XYZ file of N, CA and C in Angstrom:
720
model
N 58.424 120.640 -18.439
C 59.995 119.876 -18.431
C 60.759 121.271 -17.980
N 60.717 122.303 -18.323
C 61.589 123.335 -18.083
C 61.390 123.853 -16.575
N 59.893 123.732 -16.332
C 59.599 124.146 -14.929
C 60.199 123.247 -13.911
N 60.138 121.836 -14.236
C 60.684 120.897 -13.336
C 62.233 120.974 -13.241
N 62.874 121.504 -14.348
C 64.454 121.480 -14.164
C 64.799 122.827 -13.375
N 63.939 123.833 -13.515
C 64.048 124.956 -12.527
C 64.005 124.513 -11.288
N 62.880 124.250 -10.843
C 62.647 123.647 -9.576
C 63.734 122.914 -8.938
N 64.277 121.790 -9.649
C 65.333 120.779 -9.182
C 66.601 121.818 -9.007
N 66.954 122.745 -9.915
C 68.293 123.628 -9.857
C 67.861 124.500 -8.469
N 66.540 124.889 -8.160
C 66.340 125.632 -6.869
C 66.694 124.865 -5.689
N 66.151 123.596 -5.636
C 66.528 122.740 -4.457
C 68.024 122.336 -4.409
N 68.693 122.308 -5.238
C 70.118 122.143 -5.143
C 70.927 123.225 -4.612
N 70.402 124.571 -5.010
C 70.974 125.711 -4.405
C 70.675 125.914 -3.033
N 69.382 125.638 -2.602
C 68.960 125.711 -1.246
C 69.761 124.777 -0.346
N 69.944 123.428 -0.806
C 70.791 122.500 0.047
C 72.053 123.065 0.282
N 72.756 123.665 -0.830
C 74.143 124.123 -0.960
C 74.310 125.073 0.209
N 73.421 126.136 0.278
C 73.253 127.375 1.105
C 73.146 126.746 2.439
N 72.398 125.880 2.757
C 72.137 125.266 4.236
C 73.712 124.578 4.653
N 74.083 123.924 3.652
C 75.596 123.364 4.243
C 76.585 124.142 4.657
N 76.425 125.535 3.793
C 77.708 126.856 3.914
C 77.151 126.942 5.345
N 75.981 127.326 5.591
C 75.438 127.808 6.996
C 75.896 127.137 8.256
N 75.843 125.676 8.085
C 76.137 124.726 9.021
C 77.781 124.793 9.406
N 78.554 125.178 8.325
C 80.181 125.129 8.325
C 80.550 125.933 9.428
N 79.778 127.041 9.960
C 80.062 128.083 10.770
C 80.983 129.214 10.417
N 81.314 129.939 11.194
C 82.083 131.348 10.876
C 83.369 130.947 10.525
N 84.170 131.468 9.736
C 85.565 131.351 9.498
C 86.340 131.510 10.639
N 87.237 130.642 11.057
C 87.979 130.838 12.058
C 87.660 130.348 13.362
N 86.493 129.922 13.547
C 85.994 129.390 14.623
C 86.752 127.950 15.240
N 87.126 127.954 16.767
C 87.875 127.004 17.014
C 87.246 125.623 16.804
N 88.327 124.580 16.631
C 87.663 123.270 16.317
C 87.477 122.544 17.367
N 86.682 121.459 17.453
C 86.835 120.265 18.490
C 87.957 119.997 19.114
N 89.215 119.661 18.287
C 90.388 118.946 18.679
C 91.168 120.071 19.263
N 91.178 121.456 19.024
C 91.896 122.482 19.623
C 91.375 122.877 21.045
N 90.147 122.847 21.084
C 89.420 122.937 22.404
C 89.814 121.837 23.377
N 89.942 120.820 23.042
C 90.064 119.566 23.806
C 91.522 119.633 24.337
N 92.779 120.051 23.445
C 93.891 120.053 23.742
C 94.243 120.979 24.718
N 93.539 122.061 24.768
C 93.730 123.485 25.667
C 93.254 123.077 27.144
N 92.146 122.199 26.941
C 91.503 121.835 28.408
C 92.179 120.840 29.099
N 93.087 119.975 28.558
C 93.780 119.091 29.226
C 95.250 119.396 29.450
N 95.577 120.549 29.424
C 97.035 120.974 29.609
C 97.208 121.095 30.982
N 98.043 120.330 31.712
C 98.202 120.405 33.187
C 98.650 121.554 33.657
N 98.403 122.453 34.802
C 98.981 123.549 35.363
C 100.323 123.361 35.652
N 101.397 124.247 35.756
C 102.764 124.044 36.310
C 102.758 123.613 37.687
N 103.622 122.707 38.057
C 103.887 122.129 39.432
C 104.503 122.930 40.410
N 103.982 123.335 41.588
C 104.841 124.135 42.680
C 105.452 123.273 43.575
N 106.763 123.093 43.966
C 107.253 122.219 44.816
C 107.493 123.089 46.234
N 106.912 122.524 47.168
C 106.926 123.257 48.589
C 108.261 123.240 49.047
N 108.606 124.290 49.747
C 110.095 124.311 50.391
C 110.205 123.337 51.492
N 111.312 122.772 51.603
C 111.764 121.623 52.485
C 111.810 122.399 53.922
N 111.137 122.079 54.852
C 111.274 122.645 56.310
C 112.633 122.480 56.821
N 113.151 123.458 57.548
C 114.383 123.489 58.353
C 114.162 122.183 59.493
N 115.271 121.390 59.549
C 115.122 120.302 60.760
C 115.240 120.936 62.270
N 114.483 120.628 62.897
C 114.410 121.026 64.327
C 115.693 120.745 65.456
N 116.203 121.843 65.761
C 117.326 121.405 66.626
C 117.242 120.503 67.740
N 117.675 119.654 68.259
C 117.660 118.775 69.508
C 118.606 119.502 70.482
N 118.167 119.546 71.744
C 118.881 119.868 72.933
C 119.633 118.714 73.322
N 120.934 118.732 73.250
C 121.997 117.773 73.662
C 121.462 116.998 74.849
N 121.003 117.809 75.888
C 120.690 117.175 77.115
C 119.361 116.283 77.167
N 118.388 116.322 76.301
C 117.349 115.529 76.108
C 117.998 114.202 75.547
N 119.324 113.974 75.272
C 119.789 112.668 74.734
C 120.448 111.761 75.963
N 120.498 112.590 77.239
C 121.429 112.140 78.207
C 120.580 110.945 78.948
N 121.246 109.688 79.220
C 120.490 108.737 79.987
C 121.301 108.396 81.166
N 122.539 108.826 81.349
C 123.324 108.467 82.455
C 124.296 109.514 82.996
N 124.377 109.594 84.218
C 125.806 110.500 84.892
C 126.655 109.537 85.476
N 127.887 109.612 84.860
C 128.983 108.516 84.921
C 129.956 109.370 85.958
N 130.364 108.940 87.383
C 131.329 109.641 88.096
C 132.773 109.036 87.593
N 133.718 109.953 87.300
C 134.964 109.830 86.971
C 135.801 110.417 88.011
N 137.142 110.414 88.022
C 137.990 110.813 89.102
C 138.054 112.323 89.095
N 137.885 112.983 87.891
C 138.331 114.411 87.635
C 137.059 115.132 87.076
N 135.972 114.254 86.403
C 134.900 115.046 85.766
C 133.591 114.005 85.963
N 132.526 114.686 85.914
C 131.087 113.989 85.916
C 130.698 114.094 84.531
N 130.531 112.793 83.837
C 130.341 112.579 82.596
C 128.759 112.294 82.339
N 128.191 113.216 81.274
C 126.661 113.040 80.968
C 126.575 112.274 79.409
N 126.235 111.081 79.684
C 126.200 110.350 78.457
C 124.783 109.794 77.982
N 124.832 109.618 76.545
C 123.602 109.299 75.797
C 123.224 107.835 75.626
N 122.404 107.311 75.066
C 122.288 105.613 75.212
C 123.356 104.843 74.566
N 124.183 105.506 73.565
C 125.047 104.659 72.984
C 126.413 104.868 73.602
N 126.419 105.704 75.020
C 127.483 105.650 75.803
C 128.459 107.038 75.350
N 128.233 107.570 74.422
C 128.760 108.942 73.863
C 128.689 110.057 74.937
N 129.671 110.640 75.161
C 129.852 111.568 76.366
C 129.326 113.023 75.631
N 128.048 113.216 76.351
C 127.357 114.438 75.572
C 128.033 115.795 76.352
N 128.272 115.890 77.759
C 128.822 116.913 78.179
C 129.640 116.405 79.490
N 130.572 117.324 79.821
C 131.232 116.878 81.148
C 131.225 118.084 82.286
N 131.084 117.840 83.544
C 131.176 118.690 84.510
C 132.410 118.695 85.144
N 133.436 119.601 84.992
C 134.710 119.606 85.465
C 134.768 119.804 87.041
N 135.198 119.121 87.937
C 135.105 119.424 89.336
C 135.918 120.613 89.533
N 136.901 121.103 88.902
C 137.652 122.193 89.186
C 136.954 123.444 88.624
N 135.957 123.431 88.068
C 135.089 124.622 87.509
C 134.178 125.027 88.539
N 133.924 126.316 88.484
C 132.950 126.927 89.517
C 131.585 126.378 89.383
N 130.891 126.201 90.397
C 129.614 125.421 90.179
C 128.409 126.103 89.703
N 128.392 127.212 89.128
C 127.190 127.894 88.552
C 126.742 127.260 87.527
N 127.590 126.923 86.445
C 127.169 126.417 85.230
C 126.631 124.782 85.253
N 127.639 124.221 86.344
C 127.118 122.730 86.735
C 125.548 122.825 87.277
N 125.301 123.772 88.173
C 123.926 123.756 88.668
C 122.864 123.976 87.684
N 123.190 124.934 86.592
C 122.068 125.292 85.632
C 122.093 124.022 84.744
N 122.967 123.239 84.261
C 123.025 122.107 83.710
C 122.138 121.142 84.118
N 122.519 120.821 85.582
C 121.795 119.714 86.033
C 120.321 119.842 86.386
N 120.001 121.217 86.669
C 118.465 121.617 86.838
C 117.869 121.626 85.654
N 118.499 121.836 84.327
C 117.818 121.669 83.065
C 117.621 119.998 82.917
N 118.653 119.273 83.074
C 118.655 117.873 82.957
C 117.567 117.124 83.746
N 117.330 117.675 85.080
C 116.351 116.946 85.833
C 114.934 117.551 85.993
N 114.901 118.802 85.430
C 113.765 119.359 85.094
C 113.106 120.072 86.453
N 113.912 120.277 87.263
C 113.455 120.943 88.527
C 114.928 121.677 89.346
N 114.302 122.578 90.159
C 115.538 123.024 90.954
C 116.030 122.231 92.066
N 117.190 122.205 92.637
C 117.648 121.404 93.784
C 117.132 121.822 94.999
N 117.121 120.942 95.839
C 117.009 121.407 97.503
C 118.257 121.537 97.892
N 118.460 122.881 98.521
C 119.774 123.271 99.078
C 119.900 123.267 100.308
N 121.193 122.769 101.045
C 121.188 122.582 102.345
C 122.838 123.154 102.637
N 122.805 124.170 103.382
C 124.444 124.906 103.739
C 124.733 123.972 104.892
N 126.109 123.682 104.748
C 126.858 123.142 105.997
C 128.190 123.592 106.453
N 128.531 123.615 107.585
C 129.627 124.396 108.147
C 131.087 123.763 107.983
N 132.053 124.540 107.774
C 133.301 124.170 107.945
C 133.766 123.291 109.181
N 134.727 122.263 109.095
C 135.142 121.452 110.246
C 136.555 121.956 110.095
N 137.224 121.226 111.209
C 138.914 121.167 111.140
C 139.652 120.660 109.835
N 138.965 119.503 109.355
C 139.340 118.931 108.030
C 138.764 119.350 106.707
N 137.739 120.065 106.706
C 137.030 120.283 105.291
C 136.305 121.475 105.309
N 136.116 122.335 104.296
C 135.533 123.410 104.075
C 133.984 123.528 104.278
N 133.292 124.537 104.488
C 131.832 124.647 104.630
C 131.455 124.433 102.977
N 130.267 124.658 102.745
C 129.584 124.482 101.372
C 128.027 124.319 101.477
N 127.639 124.026 100.152
C 126.254 123.956 99.847
C 126.007 122.452 99.314
N 125.018 121.750 99.791
C 124.573 120.561 99.021
C 123.440 120.873 98.319
N 123.684 120.752 96.791
C 122.524 120.733 95.796
C 121.927 119.318 95.566
N 120.773 119.255 95.991
C 120.236 117.725 95.813
C 119.238 117.633 94.844
N 119.290 116.621 93.667
C 117.990 116.082 93.113
C 117.669 114.770 93.297
N 116.791 114.460 94.355
C 116.340 113.195 94.666
C 117.667 112.548 94.953
N 118.171 111.276 94.448
C 119.432 110.601 94.654
C 120.709 111.058 94.212
N 120.811 112.347 93.701
C 121.899 112.839 93.369
C 122.373 114.249 93.858
N 123.431 114.183 94.268
C 123.992 115.345 95.174
C 125.165 116.090 94.357
N 124.920 117.415 94.186
C 126.243 118.259 93.747
C 126.755 118.912 94.982
N 127.849 118.765 95.426
C 128.379 119.263 96.552
C 129.399 120.506 96.242
N 128.815 121.638 96.548
C 129.617 122.909 96.264
C 130.590 123.146 97.414
N 131.766 123.326 97.140
C 132.894 123.294 98.400
C 133.647 124.741 98.301
N 133.495 125.427 99.556
C 134.229 126.738 99.656
C 135.475 126.672 100.321
N 136.378 126.199 99.571
C 137.559 126.312 100.135
C 138.169 127.613 100.117
N 139.060 127.990 101.073
C 139.673 129.243 101.226
C 140.297 129.663 99.955
N 139.773 130.863 99.354
C 140.286 131.062 97.969
C 141.563 131.527 97.695
N 142.431 132.112 98.817
C 143.847 132.283 98.804
C 144.366 131.093 98.867
N 144.205 130.035 99.387
C 144.740 128.757 99.311
C 144.687 127.912 97.846
N 143.324 128.256 97.423
C 142.967 127.768 96.023
C 143.870 128.199 95.061
N 144.016 129.641 94.985
C 144.950 130.371 94.009
C 146.365 129.968 94.268
N 146.851 129.853 95.593
C 148.237 129.488 95.628
C 148.469 127.860 95.279
N 147.393 127.122 95.351
C 147.455 125.657 94.814
C 147.665 125.689 93.118
N 146.649 126.564 92.689
C 146.548 126.608 91.200
C 147.977 127.275 90.619
N 148.633 128.127 91.237
C 149.770 128.679 90.904
C 151.034 127.771 90.958
N 151.010 126.816 92.014
C 152.132 125.885 92.107
C 151.914 124.396 91.672
N 150.681 124.218 91.013
C 150.178 122.957 90.870
C 150.026 122.121 92.268
N 149.337 122.605 93.008
C 149.504 121.907 94.448
C 148.129 121.098 94.600
N 147.994 120.698 95.781
C 146.797 119.742 95.915
C 145.635 119.983 95.236
N 144.867 119.156 94.763
C 143.455 119.209 94.083
C 142.549 119.559 94.940
N 141.962 120.774 94.801
C 140.713 121.413 95.653
C 139.663 121.611 94.707
N 138.733 120.562 94.600
C 137.442 120.806 93.634
C 136.615 121.910 94.270
N 135.945 122.509 93.204
C 134.869 123.251 93.418
C 133.550 122.572 93.935
N 133.512 121.232 93.250
C 132.402 120.544 93.278
C 132.772 119.038 93.468
N 131.823 118.325 94.093
C 132.089 116.814 94.178
C 130.505 116.264 93.865
N 130.470 115.013 93.769
C 129.217 114.443 93.382
C 128.808 113.134 94.333
N 127.432 112.695 94.533
C 127.149 111.879 95.363
C 125.992 111.051 94.752
N 126.077 109.863 94.590
C 125.073 109.081 94.010
C 124.666 108.128 95.127
N 123.442 108.210 95.481
C 122.667 107.502 96.779
C 121.881 106.191 96.102
N 121.525 106.353 94.836
C 120.720 105.133 94.421
C 121.275 104.888 92.910
N 120.656 103.647 92.348
C 121.092 103.472 90.933
C 120.911 104.345 90.034
N 119.604 105.166 90.188
C 119.164 106.052 89.068
C 118.412 107.257 89.916
N 118.122 108.328 89.155
C 117.475 109.446 89.702
C 116.377 109.488 88.363
N 115.090 109.215 88.706
C 114.201 109.114 87.714
C 114.683 108.225 86.368
N 114.815 108.883 85.303
C 115.265 107.999 84.086
C 116.689 108.229 83.927
N 117.506 108.796 84.866
C 118.813 109.090 84.736
C 119.569 108.273 85.306
N 120.371 107.290 84.944
C 121.243 106.097 85.456
C 122.426 106.813 86.141
N 122.756 106.257 87.397
C 124.024 106.993 88.123
C 124.948 105.697 88.414
N 126.046 105.920 87.733
C 127.027 104.904 87.822
C 128.345 105.151 87.706
N 129.121 104.082 87.969
C 130.705 104.227 87.723
C 131.024 103.981 86.034
N 132.136 104.010 85.723
C 132.518 103.801 84.232
C 132.162 102.254 84.015
N 132.414 101.305 85.058
C 132.154 100.030 84.777
C 130.636 99.635 84.948
N 129.838 100.390 85.614
C 128.405 100.258 85.615
C 127.849 100.063 87.082
N 128.978 100.184 88.045
C 128.700 100.072 89.612
C 127.632 101.044 90.012
N 126.742 100.830 90.855
C 125.871 101.600 91.464
C 125.668 101.528 92.830
N 125.150 102.496 93.465
C 124.574 102.387 94.787
C 123.555 101.295 94.940
N 123.709 100.505 96.013
C 122.595 99.365 96.081
C 123.177 97.930 95.452
N 124.475 98.136 94.788
C 124.870 96.717 94.133
C 125.450 95.776 95.517
N 125.516 94.356 95.106
C 125.987 93.774 96.072
C 127.045 93.945 96.435
N 127.493 94.131 97.917
C 128.738 94.685 98.339
C 129.974 93.493 98.240
N 129.465 92.236 98.465
C 130.504 91.234 98.315
C 131.017 91.180 96.968
N 129.916 91.235 96.152
C 130.373 90.924 94.544
C 131.146 92.218 94.141
N 130.967 93.433 94.494
C 131.665 94.626 93.929
C 132.999 94.713 94.628
N 132.994 94.576 95.910
C 134.444 94.676 96.381
C 135.290 93.752 96.216
N 134.957 92.496 95.792
C 135.780 91.525 95.282
C 136.110 91.637 93.711
N 135.480 92.406 93.091
C 135.780 92.567 91.586
C 137.271 92.903 91.109
N 137.664 92.445 90.064
C 139.214 92.644 89.685
C 139.367 94.057 89.371
N 138.481 94.963 88.949
C 138.645 96.214 88.587
C 138.173 97.186 89.555
N 138.238 96.625 90.904
C 137.952 97.658 91.993
C 139.344 97.552 92.809
N 139.776 98.714 93.364
C 141.028 98.614 94.180
C 140.775 98.935 95.575
N 140.830 98.034 96.448
C 141.114 98.256 97.870
C 141.861 99.255 98.489
N 141.466 99.904 99.722
C 142.295 101.073 100.003
C 142.841 100.252 101.408
N 144.298 99.944 101.235
C 144.904 99.359 102.532
C 144.754 100.027 103.925
N 144.567 101.444 103.903
C 144.585 102.317 105.008
C 143.119 102.243 105.569
N 141.972 102.089 104.719
C 140.488 101.895 105.187
C 140.246 103.091 105.344
N 140.756 104.363 105.067
C 140.369 105.687 105.264
C 139.212 106.131 104.368
N 138.956 105.471 103.347
C 137.922 105.437 102.378
C 137.577 104.085 101.909
N 136.454 104.013 101.099
C 136.020 102.713 100.638
C 137.006 102.365 99.410
N 136.854 101.154 98.847
C 137.603 100.700 97.589
C 137.584 101.714 96.493
N 138.281 101.939 95.439
C 137.890 102.750 94.300
C 137.612 102.084 93.200
N 136.542 102.529 92.657
C 136.257 101.894 91.194
C 136.918 102.341 90.119
N 137.350 103.717 90.463
C 138.667 104.234 89.389
C 139.469 105.102 90.096
N 140.764 105.282 89.565
C 141.665 106.210 90.126
C 142.350 106.955 89.207
N 142.736 108.116 89.569
C 143.457 108.941 88.564
C 144.535 109.822 89.281
N 145.690 109.978 88.768
C 146.888 110.975 89.356
C 146.349 112.321 89.523
N 146.820 112.974 90.759
C 146.509 114.266 91.072
C 147.937 114.853 90.635
N 147.832 115.794 89.800
C 148.987 116.301 89.485
C 149.977 117.098 90.645
N 149.254 117.710 91.603
C 149.880 118.354 92.480
C 150.170 117.523 93.941
N 149.922 116.337 93.894
C 149.924 115.536 95.123
C 150.358 114.090 94.769
N 150.948 113.350 95.678
C 151.370 112.019 95.476
C 150.151 110.977 95.837
N 149.098 111.555 96.219
C 147.831 111.099 96.650
C 146.780 111.041 95.362
N 146.268 110.017 95.012
C 145.506 109.714 93.756
C 144.028 110.087 94.266
N 143.306 110.331 93.048
C 142.155 110.852 93.181
C 140.957 109.607 92.807
N 139.863 109.575 93.613
C 139.231 108.241 93.490
C 137.863 108.437 93.100
N 137.098 107.456 92.656
C 135.494 107.267 92.525
C 135.401 106.273 93.611
N 134.840 106.670 94.881
C 134.850 105.759 95.971
C 133.609 104.883 95.946
N 133.604 103.738 96.290
C 132.414 102.959 96.643
C 132.360 102.906 98.077
N 131.406 103.664 98.745
C 131.416 103.714 100.054
C 130.494 102.551 100.972
N 130.844 102.072 101.728
C 130.161 100.971 102.399
C 129.792 101.216 104.039
N 128.764 100.855 104.562
C 129.020 100.866 106.191
C 128.967 99.548 106.554
N 129.809 99.443 107.732
C 130.140 98.179 108.392
C 128.733 97.318 108.481
N 129.213 96.237 108.182
C 127.986 95.026 108.034
C 126.897 95.286 107.286
N 127.083 96.331 106.239
C 125.966 96.332 105.151
C 126.134 95.159 104.031
N 125.125 94.882 103.342
C 125.471 94.214 102.355
C 125.400 94.740 100.961
N 125.211 96.079 100.894
C 125.238 96.655 99.667
C 126.129 97.919 99.578
N 126.378 98.502 98.316
C 127.104 99.736 98.230
C 126.472 100.856 98.673
N 126.818 101.581 99.783
C 125.889 102.654 100.357
C 125.729 103.654 99.443
N 126.978 104.455 99.113
C 126.842 105.381 98.024
C 127.977 105.605 97.048
N 128.169 106.211 96.240
C 129.222 106.426 95.295
C 129.497 107.869 95.355
N 130.827 108.408 95.212
C 131.318 109.294 95.516
C 132.463 109.901 94.597
N 132.682 111.174 94.165
C 133.905 111.633 93.583
C 133.994 113.108 93.473
N 135.136 113.576 93.281
C 136.426 113.037 93.431
C 136.735 112.925 95.225
N 137.522 111.816 95.485
C 137.748 111.580 96.835
C 139.169 111.296 97.004
N 140.218 111.910 97.767
C 141.515 111.674 98.008
C 141.721 110.224 98.358
N 142.515 109.587 97.728
C 142.843 108.008 98.058
C 144.088 107.979 98.950
N 143.853 107.958 100.395
C 144.858 108.184 101.298
C 145.162 106.567 101.594
N 146.545 106.182 101.230
C 146.674 104.850 101.330
C 147.826 104.771 102.622
N 148.212 105.533 103.152
C 149.153 105.599 104.249
C 148.768 106.137 105.489
N 147.518 106.466 105.778
C 147.120 106.960 106.757
C 146.009 108.077 106.481
N 145.040 108.112 107.360
C 144.037 109.179 107.169
C 144.320 110.523 107.555
N 143.679 111.496 106.684
C 143.931 112.875 106.935
C 142.759 113.720 107.761
């Protein structure tokens, strides 16, 4: 009996030591704490917002509109993106139009006559910018005294469009439109002297009693508007 009791006590002691060994070293991480550390998400990095790309205003232009004192460059919503003033020197206008049409113009020099100065025609397809070389002394005198309008440039439209750019008057008239319809329109002013075609639009010239027109040119016997030009002196009491 004593030997059996001794054996039983020894077995219990061995089992106790084995369990103590399975418990591991003090301070070892538990399964729960390891799982928590593994599932903690990394901090989120927000990428910087890119700066918007600037749009060239000329890329929005869809129409050139001839007015009596300026050429308007308009976008699809009819907003005026830029203007070319006929009284401004042509350098900037040529640069603007070259950028708009994407090519250099074809240039043609012409001589002065008894009634008009010489100059250079800068042509991009159906659109022409007429650079006029008036006597600079006369121009300076006119500017000092609010004299007659002597433009540095004028414009001509020979078709309804030039590529993707429409060429029109403020009402929407274009070269090639039916002449009978346009000339009879209520917003078109006939010239009683017949020195020029009827005017799609008129504006006062501060230095003269003669108004400035956007002309609808017509060839006798023709059935359509031949071309549109501006600015044109609207002489009503005789040709000059």
